[in-house]
mmCIF file of C-alpha atoms in Angstrom:
data_model
loop_
_atom_site.group_PDB
_atom_site.id
_atom_site.type_symbol
_atom_site.label_atom_id
_atom_site.label_comp_id
_atom_site.label_asym_id
_atom_site.label_seq_id
_atom_site.Cartn_x
_atom_site.Cartn_y
_atom_site.Cartn_z
ATOM 1 C CA MET A 49 134.100 104.057 114.211
ATOM 2 C CA GLN A 50 132.111 102.097 117.326
ATOM 3 C CA LYS A 51 133.216 102.973 120.819
ATOM 4 C CA ARG A 52 134.353 99.951 122.642
ATOM 5 C CA ASP A 53 136.377 96.871 121.700
ATOM 6 C CA PRO A 54 134.009 93.911 120.967
ATOM 7 C CA HIS A 55 136.864 91.792 120.890
ATOM 8 C CA ALA A 56 137.472 92.393 124.293
ATOM 9 C CA LYS A 57 134.449 90.391 126.322
ATOM 10 C CA LEU A 58 134.253 87.959 123.646
ATOM 11 C CA LYS A 59 136.190 84.193 123.594
ATOM 12 C CA PRO A 60 138.651 82.971 120.737
ATOM 13 C CA THR A 61 136.162 80.094 120.075
ATOM 14 C CA ALA A 62 133.290 82.790 119.585
ATOM 15 C CA PRO A 63 131.159 81.898 116.429
ATOM 16 C CA VAL A 64 131.690 84.605 114.240
ATOM 17 C CA GLU A 65 128.436 85.291 114.193
ATOM 18 C CA VAL A 66 128.124 85.967 117.547
ATOM 19 C CA LYS A 67 131.252 87.862 117.298
ATOM 20 C CA LEU A 68 129.521 89.724 114.398
ATOM 21 C CA ALA A 69 125.744 90.639 115.974
ATOM 22 C CA GLU A 70 129.043 92.124 119.035
ATOM 23 C CA ALA A 71 130.395 94.145 116.800
ATOM 24 C CA LEU A 72 127.074 96.397 114.917
ATOM 25 C CA PRO A 73 126.095 98.919 116.663
ATOM 26 C CA ILE A 74 123.109 97.596 118.335
ATOM 27 C CA ASP A 75 122.417 98.274 122.271
ATOM 28 C CA ALA A 76 120.236 95.242 123.288
ATOM 29 C CA ALA A 77 119.142 96.834 126.585
ATOM 30 C CA HIS A 78 117.773 100.188 125.425
ATOM 31 C CA PRO A 79 114.185 100.169 125.427
ATOM 32 C CA PHE A 80 113.616 101.638 121.978
ATOM 33 C CA ALA A 81 115.750 98.571 120.887
ATOM 34 C CA ARG A 82 113.494 96.016 122.603
ATOM 35 C CA LEU A 83 110.561 97.630 121.122
ATOM 36 C CA SER A 84 111.618 97.174 117.907
ATOM 37 C CA ARG A 85 112.417 93.872 118.605
ATOM 38 C CA LEU A 86 108.451 93.049 118.947
ATOM 39 C CA ALA A 87 107.725 95.407 116.264
ATOM 40 C CA LEU A 88 110.365 93.703 114.078
ATOM 41 C CA ARG A 89 108.067 90.081 115.042
ATOM 42 C CA ILE A 90 105.045 91.218 114.279
ATOM 43 C CA VAL A 91 105.419 93.513 110.929
ATOM 44 C CA PRO A 92 106.568 90.392 108.545
ATOM 45 C CA LEU A 93 103.396 87.988 109.832
ATOM 46 C CA VAL A 94 101.365 90.842 109.087
ATOM 47 C CA LEU A 95 102.947 91.437 105.762
ATOM 48 C CA LEU A 96 103.394 87.754 104.679
ATOM 49 C CA VAL A 97 99.707 86.787 105.256
ATOM 50 C CA ALA A 98 98.528 90.279 103.543
ATOM 51 C CA ALA A 99 100.844 88.931 100.760
ATOM 52 C CA VAL A 100 99.736 85.326 100.268
ATOM 53 C CA PHE A 101 95.834 86.946 100.158
ATOM 54 C CA VAL A 102 96.688 89.657 97.494
ATOM 55 C CA LEU A 103 98.174 86.768 95.913
ATOM 56 C CA ARG A 104 96.652 84.580 95.904
ATOM 57 C CA ARG A 105 93.553 86.625 95.078
ATOM 58 C CA GLU A 106 95.814 88.494 91.936
ATOM 59 C CA PHE A 107 96.907 85.170 90.211
ATOM 60 C CA ARG A 108 93.740 82.726 90.862
ATOM 61 C CA GLY A 109 92.571 80.259 87.796
ATOM 62 C CA LEU A 110 96.155 81.659 86.448
ATOM 63 C CA SER A 111 97.756 78.239 85.145
ATOM 64 C CA LEU A 112 101.372 76.824 84.207
ATOM 65 C CA HIS A 113 100.366 76.727 80.693
ATOM 66 C CA ALA A 114 100.117 80.694 80.462
ATOM 67 C CA VAL A 115 103.373 81.307 82.462
ATOM 68 C CA ALA A 116 104.952 78.827 79.951
ATOM 69 C CA ALA A 117 103.650 80.841 77.025
ATOM 70 C CA ALA A 118 104.583 83.741 78.431
ATOM 71 C CA MET A 119 108.385 82.491 79.162
ATOM 72 C CA ASP A 120 108.507 81.890 75.528
ATOM 73 C CA ARG A 121 107.649 85.073 74.314
ATOM 74 C CA TRP A 122 110.579 86.776 75.767
ATOM 75 C CA GLY A 123 113.139 85.594 72.694
ATOM 76 C CA HIS A 124 116.690 85.078 73.325
ATOM 77 C CA ALA A 125 117.710 88.602 73.509
ATOM 78 C CA ALA A 126 115.275 89.581 76.845
ATOM 79 C CA ILE A 127 116.849 86.360 78.457
ATOM 80 C CA ILE A 128 120.121 87.170 77.973
ATOM 81 C CA GLY A 129 119.707 90.741 78.432
ATOM 82 C CA ALA A 130 118.249 89.553 81.882
ATOM 83 C CA LEU A 131 121.358 87.515 82.826
ATOM 84 C CA ALA A 132 124.129 90.222 81.666
ATOM 85 C CA LEU A 133 121.889 92.847 83.858
ATOM 86 C CA ALA A 134 122.115 90.764 86.761
ATOM 87 C CA VAL A 135 125.968 90.289 86.209
ATOM 88 C CA ALA A 136 126.207 94.084 85.911
ATOM 89 C CA SER A 137 124.541 94.475 89.517
ATOM 90 C CA PHE A 138 126.794 92.012 91.436
ATOM 91 C CA ILE A 139 129.708 93.950 89.622
ATOM 92 C CA PHE A 140 128.452 97.177 91.001
ATOM 93 C CA MET A 141 127.585 96.169 94.325
ATOM 94 C CA GLY A 142 130.939 95.267 94.381
ATOM 95 C CA VAL A 143 132.347 98.014 93.661
ATOM 96 C CA VAL A 144 130.607 99.550 96.800
ATOM 97 C CA GLU A 145 131.986 96.818 98.662
ATOM 98 C CA TRP A 146 135.574 98.075 97.893
ATOM 99 C CA LEU A 147 134.698 101.747 98.795
ATOM 100 C CA GLY A 148 133.342 100.211 101.804
ATOM 101 C CA LEU A 149 136.137 98.572 103.309
ATOM 102 C CA ARG A 150 138.359 101.486 101.700
ATOM 103 C CA TRP A 151 136.363 103.641 103.705
ATOM 104 C CA VAL A 152 136.911 101.422 106.721
ATOM 105 C CA GLY A 153 140.746 101.712 106.641
ATOM 106 C CA LYS A 154 141.438 98.374 104.489
ATOM 107 C CA THR A 155 142.423 98.083 100.556
ATOM 108 C CA LEU A 156 141.795 94.742 99.760
ATOM 109 C CA PRO A 157 142.196 93.724 95.781
ATOM 110 C CA TRP A 158 139.628 94.260 93.389
ATOM 111 C CA GLY A 159 138.928 90.261 93.133
ATOM 112 C CA VAL A 160 138.979 89.728 97.082
ATOM 113 C CA ALA A 161 135.852 92.683 96.840
ATOM 114 C CA MET A 162 134.170 91.421 94.870
ATOM 115 C CA ALA A 163 134.328 88.007 96.166
ATOM 116 C CA GLY A 164 133.315 88.611 98.912
ATOM 117 C CA SER A 165 129.888 91.219 97.664
ATOM 118 C CA PHE A 166 129.344 88.068 95.542
ATOM 119 C CA LEU A 167 129.194 85.856 98.126
ATOM 120 C CA ALA A 168 127.660 88.204 100.941
ATOM 121 C CA ASN A 169 125.078 89.176 98.781
ATOM 122 C CA ALA A 170 124.247 85.947 96.335
ATOM 123 C CA ILE A 171 123.369 84.047 99.854
ATOM 124 C CA ALA A 172 121.943 87.264 102.275
ATOM 125 C CA HIS A 173 119.766 87.871 99.635
ATOM 126 C CA ALA A 174 117.874 84.058 98.852
ATOM 127 C CA ILE A 175 118.145 83.431 102.640
ATOM 128 C CA GLY A 176 117.351 86.575 104.773
ATOM 129 C CA ALA A 177 118.571 88.195 107.397
ATOM 130 C CA ASN A 178 120.775 90.400 104.974
ATOM 131 C CA LEU A 179 123.156 92.124 107.756
ATOM 132 C CA LEU A 180 124.189 89.730 110.115
ATOM 133 C CA VAL A 181 124.185 86.362 107.093
ATOM 134 C CA SER A 182 126.015 89.132 104.785
ATOM 135 C CA GLY A 183 128.148 90.455 107.616
ATOM 136 C CA ALA A 184 129.082 86.332 108.846
ATOM 137 C CA LEU A 185 130.219 85.724 105.061
ATOM 138 C CA ARG A 186 132.535 88.874 104.554
ATOM 139 C CA ALA A 187 134.445 88.160 108.246
ATOM 140 C CA ARG A 188 135.176 84.558 107.163
ATOM 141 C CA LEU A 189 135.820 85.539 103.420
ATOM 142 C CA TYR A 190 137.914 89.007 104.727
ATOM 143 C CA ASP A 191 139.944 87.502 108.388
ATOM 144 C CA ARG A 192 142.695 86.193 106.009
ATOM 145 C CA TYR A 193 142.948 89.604 105.255
ATOM 146 C CA GLY A 194 143.446 91.263 108.619
ATOM 147 C CA VAL A 195 139.688 92.647 108.867
ATOM 148 C CA GLY A 196 138.509 93.098 112.373
ATOM 149 C CA LEU A 197 134.776 92.366 112.875
ATOM 150 C CA THR A 198 134.160 96.276 113.903
ATOM 151 C CA GLN A 199 135.348 96.776 110.240
ATOM 152 C CA VAL A 200 133.769 94.021 108.613
ATOM 153 C CA ALA A 201 130.377 95.342 110.558
ATOM 154 C CA ALA A 202 130.981 98.715 109.447
ATOM 155 C CA ALA A 203 131.606 98.313 105.268
ATOM 156 C CA THR A 204 128.409 95.246 105.641
ATOM 157 C CA LEU A 205 126.736 98.820 106.803
ATOM 158 C CA PHE A 206 128.148 100.981 104.160
ATOM 159 C CA ALA A 207 127.131 98.822 102.062
ATOM 160 C CA GLY A 208 123.231 98.254 103.413
ATOM 161 C CA MET A 209 122.988 102.464 102.648
ATOM 162 C CA SER A 210 124.424 102.792 99.425
ATOM 163 C CA PHE A 211 121.224 100.397 98.943
ATOM 164 C CA ALA A 212 118.780 102.321 100.413
ATOM 165 C CA VAL A 213 120.162 105.635 99.196
ATOM 166 C CA GLY A 214 119.880 104.349 95.531
ATOM 167 C CA ILE A 215 116.521 103.091 95.946
ATOM 168 C CA ALA A 216 115.366 106.115 97.710
ATOM 169 C CA ALA A 217 116.802 108.482 94.729
ATOM 170 C CA LEU A 218 116.125 105.954 92.157
ATOM 171 C CA GLY A 219 111.997 105.458 92.901
ATOM 172 C CA GLY A 220 111.534 109.113 94.283
ATOM 173 C CA GLY A 221 113.193 110.336 90.593
ATOM 174 C CA GLY A 222 110.487 108.204 88.669
ATOM 175 C CA LEU A 223 107.995 108.972 90.614
ATOM 176 C CA LEU A 224 108.468 112.660 89.651
ATOM 177 C CA LEU A 225 109.408 111.877 86.040
ATOM 178 C CA ALA A 226 106.693 109.920 85.352
ATOM 179 C CA THR A 227 104.085 111.455 83.503
ATOM 180 C CA PRO A 228 99.940 110.922 84.642
ATOM 181 C CA LYS A 229 99.276 108.910 81.453
ATOM 182 C CA ALA A 230 102.265 106.375 82.824
ATOM 183 C CA LEU A 231 101.298 106.681 86.410
ATOM 184 C CA ALA A 232 97.554 105.451 85.491
ATOM 185 C CA ALA A 233 99.073 101.864 84.560
ATOM 186 C CA THR A 234 100.009 101.577 87.817
ATOM 187 C CA ALA A 235 97.943 102.053 90.972
ATOM 188 C CA ILE A 236 99.389 105.147 92.852
ATOM 189 C CA PRO A 237 98.160 108.086 92.133
ATOM 190 C CA VAL A 238 99.532 111.089 90.807
ATOM 191 C CA SER A 239 99.345 113.272 94.190
ATOM 192 C CA PHE A 240 101.036 110.658 96.147
ATOM 193 C CA ALA A 241 103.327 110.035 93.679
ATOM 194 C CA ARG A 242 104.787 113.830 93.574
ATOM 195 C CA VAL A 243 104.383 114.079 97.750
ATOM 196 C CA ALA A 244 106.570 110.386 97.919
ATOM 197 C CA GLY A 245 109.066 110.909 95.018
ATOM 198 C CA ALA A 246 109.897 113.812 96.034
ATOM 199 C CA LEU A 247 110.569 112.954 100.124
ATOM 200 C CA MET A 248 112.180 110.492 98.887
ATOM 201 C CA VAL A 249 114.657 112.280 96.717
ATOM 202 C CA ALA A 250 114.552 114.580 99.342
ATOM 203 C CA GLY A 251 115.705 111.979 101.888
ATOM 204 C CA ALA A 252 118.625 110.611 99.619
ATOM 205 C CA LEU A 253 120.366 114.149 99.040
ATOM 206 C CA GLY A 254 119.775 114.893 102.559
ATOM 207 C CA TYR A 255 122.104 111.944 103.199
ATOM 208 C CA VAL A 256 124.338 113.259 101.310
ATOM 209 C CA VAL A 257 124.558 116.596 103.175
ATOM 210 C CA LEU A 258 124.711 115.388 106.305
ATOM 211 C CA CYS A 259 127.483 113.371 105.699
ATOM 212 C CA GLY A 260 128.989 116.681 104.316
ATOM 213 C CA VAL A 261 128.115 119.146 107.308
ATOM 214 C CA ARG A 262 128.671 116.224 110.051
ATOM 215 C CA ARG A 263 132.076 115.131 110.831
ATOM 216 C CA ARG A 264 131.773 114.484 114.330
ATOM 217 C CA PRO A 265 130.868 111.176 115.087
ATOM 218 C CA LEU A 266 126.608 110.021 115.493
ATOM 219 C CA SER A 267 126.363 108.439 118.640
ATOM 220 C CA ALA A 268 123.460 106.244 119.551
ATOM 221 C CA PHE A 269 122.778 102.874 122.162
ATOM 222 C CA GLY A 270 125.738 103.189 123.201
ATOM 223 C CA ARG A 271 127.950 102.751 120.584
ATOM 224 C CA SER A 272 129.173 105.654 117.735
ATOM 225 C CA LEU A 273 129.824 106.094 113.970
ATOM 226 C CA THR A 274 131.658 108.461 111.999
ATOM 227 C CA LEU A 275 129.557 109.002 108.359
ATOM 228 C CA PRO A 276 131.800 108.346 105.295
ATOM 229 C CA SER A 277 132.724 112.119 103.172
ATOM 230 C CA TRP A 278 130.344 113.707 101.073
ATOM 231 C CA ARG A 279 132.218 112.098 97.888
ATOM 232 C CA GLU A 280 131.894 108.757 99.223
ATOM 233 C CA ALA A 281 128.079 109.285 100.216
ATOM 234 C CA SER A 282 127.840 110.555 96.661
ATOM 235 C CA ALA A 283 129.752 107.057 95.714
ATOM 236 C CA GLN A 284 127.265 105.725 97.817
ATOM 237 C CA LEU A 285 124.220 107.347 95.579
ATOM 238 C CA VAL A 286 125.378 107.548 92.525
ATOM 239 C CA ILE A 287 125.887 104.085 92.822
ATOM 240 C CA GLY A 288 123.175 102.267 94.616
ATOM 241 C CA VAL A 289 120.762 104.537 91.668
ATOM 242 C CA ILE A 290 122.876 102.829 89.429
ATOM 243 C CA ASP A 291 122.306 99.238 90.540
ATOM 244 C CA ASN A 292 118.408 99.653 91.739
ATOM 245 C CA GLY A 293 117.848 100.914 88.740
ATOM 246 C CA ILE A 294 120.180 97.666 86.845
ATOM 247 C CA ALA A 295 117.564 95.182 89.350
ATOM 248 C CA ALA A 296 114.283 96.558 88.502
ATOM 249 C CA ALA A 297 115.244 96.742 84.545
ATOM 250 C CA ILE A 298 115.480 92.722 84.491
ATOM 251 C CA ILE A 299 111.326 92.696 85.775
ATOM 252 C CA TRP A 300 111.074 95.382 83.146
ATOM 253 C CA ILE A 301 112.761 93.703 80.273
ATOM 254 C CA LEU A 302 111.012 90.555 80.702
ATOM 255 C CA LEU A 303 107.513 91.679 80.749
ATOM 256 C CA PRO A 304 105.338 92.183 77.234
ATOM 257 C CA PRO A 305 106.542 95.521 75.420
ATOM 258 C CA HIS A 306 104.701 98.988 76.563
ATOM 259 C CA SER A 307 103.002 97.329 79.455
ATOM 260 C CA THR A 308 104.866 100.358 81.472
ATOM 261 C CA THR A 309 107.084 102.843 81.142
ATOM 262 C CA PHE A 310 110.334 102.418 82.594
ATOM 263 C CA PRO A 311 110.358 105.502 85.275
ATOM 264 C CA SER A 312 106.510 104.541 86.455
ATOM 265 C CA PHE A 313 107.848 101.042 86.729
ATOM 266 C CA VAL A 314 110.805 101.693 88.679
ATOM 267 C CA GLY A 315 109.072 103.990 91.376
ATOM 268 C CA ALA A 316 106.385 100.581 91.943
ATOM 269 C CA TYR A 317 109.598 98.477 91.971
ATOM 270 C CA ALA A 318 111.236 100.807 94.902
ATOM 271 C CA VAL A 319 107.664 100.755 96.603
ATOM 272 C CA ALA A 320 107.628 96.958 96.640
ATOM 273 C CA CYS A 321 111.297 96.312 97.171
ATOM 274 C CA VAL A 322 110.720 98.187 100.628
ATOM 275 C CA ALA A 323 107.787 96.259 101.024
ATOM 276 C CA GLY A 324 109.478 93.459 101.068
ATOM 277 C CA LEU A 325 113.078 94.174 103.021
ATOM 278 C CA LEU A 326 110.128 95.434 105.837
ATOM 279 C CA SER A 327 108.411 91.794 105.634
ATOM 280 C CA SER A 328 111.931 89.658 106.938
ATOM 281 C CA VAL A 329 110.831 87.137 104.505
ATOM 282 C CA PRO A 330 113.796 85.256 102.716
ATOM 283 C CA GLY A 331 114.635 87.538 99.284
ATOM 284 C CA GLY A 332 110.768 89.414 100.144
ATOM 285 C CA ALA A 333 109.401 86.636 98.453
ATOM 286 C CA GLY A 334 105.666 86.660 98.448
ATOM 287 C CA VAL A 335 105.469 89.898 99.550
ATOM 288 C CA PHE A 336 107.628 91.385 96.813
ATOM 289 C CA GLU A 337 105.859 89.790 93.972
ATOM 290 C CA ALA A 338 102.181 90.714 95.375
ATOM 291 C CA ALA A 339 103.131 94.413 96.436
ATOM 292 C CA LEU A 340 104.086 94.749 93.024
ATOM 293 C CA SER A 341 101.115 92.953 91.372
ATOM 294 C CA LYS A 342 98.916 95.866 92.946
ATOM 295 C CA LEU A 343 100.680 98.240 91.658
ATOM 296 C CA LEU A 344 100.938 97.643 88.164
ATOM 297 C CA PRO A 345 97.133 96.162 87.509
ATOM 298 C CA THR A 346 97.309 96.839 83.926
ATOM 299 C CA VAL A 347 99.736 94.600 83.463
ATOM 300 C CA ALA A 348 98.560 90.851 82.611
ATOM 301 C CA VAL A 349 98.750 87.739 85.295
ATOM 302 C CA ALA A 350 100.336 85.295 83.497
ATOM 303 C CA PRO A 351 103.333 87.662 81.891
ATOM 304 C CA LEU A 352 103.547 89.468 84.962
ATOM 305 C CA ALA A 353 104.089 86.232 86.766
ATOM 306 C CA ALA A 354 106.312 84.726 84.136
ATOM 307 C CA ALA A 355 108.695 87.720 84.585
ATOM 308 C CA PHE A 356 108.714 87.429 88.689
ATOM 309 C CA LEU A 357 110.161 83.680 88.053
ATOM 310 C CA GLY A 358 112.247 85.368 85.035
ATOM 311 C CA TYR A 359 114.131 87.361 87.388
ATOM 312 C CA ARG A 360 113.711 85.160 90.738
ATOM 313 C CA LEU A 361 116.072 82.813 88.727
ATOM 314 C CA ALA A 362 118.307 85.393 86.938
ATOM 315 C CA TYR A 363 118.847 87.756 89.934
ATOM 316 C CA TYR A 364 118.351 84.849 93.139
ATOM 317 C CA LEU A 365 118.469 81.342 92.487
ATOM 318 C CA LEU A 366 121.483 81.117 89.918
ATOM 319 C CA PRO A 367 123.669 83.613 92.274
ATOM 320 C CA LEU A 368 122.526 81.382 95.026
ATOM 321 C CA VAL A 369 124.235 78.516 93.417
ATOM 322 C CA ILE A 370 126.893 79.675 92.469
ATOM 323 C CA ALA A 371 127.988 81.055 95.897
ATOM 324 C CA SER A 372 126.854 78.210 97.503
ATOM 325 C CA LEU A 373 129.303 75.875 95.379
ATOM 326 C CA ALA A 374 132.298 78.857 95.420
ATOM 327 C CA LEU A 375 131.503 79.109 99.404
ATOM 328 C CA ALA A 376 131.747 74.807 99.858
ATOM 329 C CA GLY A 377 135.173 74.744 97.719
ATOM 330 C CA ASP A 378 137.063 77.784 99.836
ATOM 331 C CA THR A 379 135.966 75.618 102.847
ATOM 332 C CA LEU A 380 137.370 72.347 101.707
ATOM 333 C CA LEU A 381 140.504 74.191 100.747
ATOM 334 C CA ARG A 382 141.241 75.679 104.092
ATOM 335 C CA VAL A 383 140.375 72.179 105.448
ATOM 336 C CA ARG A 384 142.917 70.928 103.372
ATOM 337 C CA LYS A 385 145.043 73.709 104.469
ATOM 338 C CA ASP A 386 144.554 73.214 108.117
#
């Protein structure tokens, strides 16, 4: 794992967020790190302004009545399906959590890993700053099980990499498998879809190959990290594809029938997810919707807006409320014990 122990230079009273930031593999003095911070301040603003412009143009004249009517047409099966898919997605995130903890040398009970994953992902996805916030929440829960901050940071990166290779493979596969007719229903040119899809799939598979052939630690910014084994990387890839596919299906099943095929939809979904992540806006709100609406020009505006709303409710708002209540309850119990 990392070369140096972050505990040595930190006071015991330092907030967990500060200690976790020290554990994450970032060297603030490196010139590239300074350039990255500058870019991360500029890019989100540009993407947010662009998203506002796109959303105003795409949803101009849209009435709440039309959105409500589109939601009425969902039916009970679609609503139950969306909620079930959200639950399934969080379960798969929990599986990745357990694997990540085992990778760093901590085999915790399934229930603990599931709880830590749910709290970290439900809250961090909704409020942004995923790595730091989710890591801080993990550290808070896992501290009582003897999981160190460096191990928490590594497990957090393991989960993030699972998402990255999963969305790359899923989106790339969708772009490669979608027929020209299906892609015609999106704003993605066939030639671009094939090239981008091939690169995305190659990147995801390349990660697995790299984990198989590179057993020496990777070094960057004064830190080192040992990659997972090829078996662990393969598990990251497979579970990441399933998890992201489930998340994409939440929106897809809420769209009108035959709006778009699933392979072409997940290709657009992957691109929109990347745009949302680059924006650093909490949950990619606005940027994700703007990107996906531009990539699905043939889908009627009202049903698309309704599907976005259902996705946000099932996958963001409801888990956030449940996780916040659970975290508050855990805090009260800890205060009473102390």
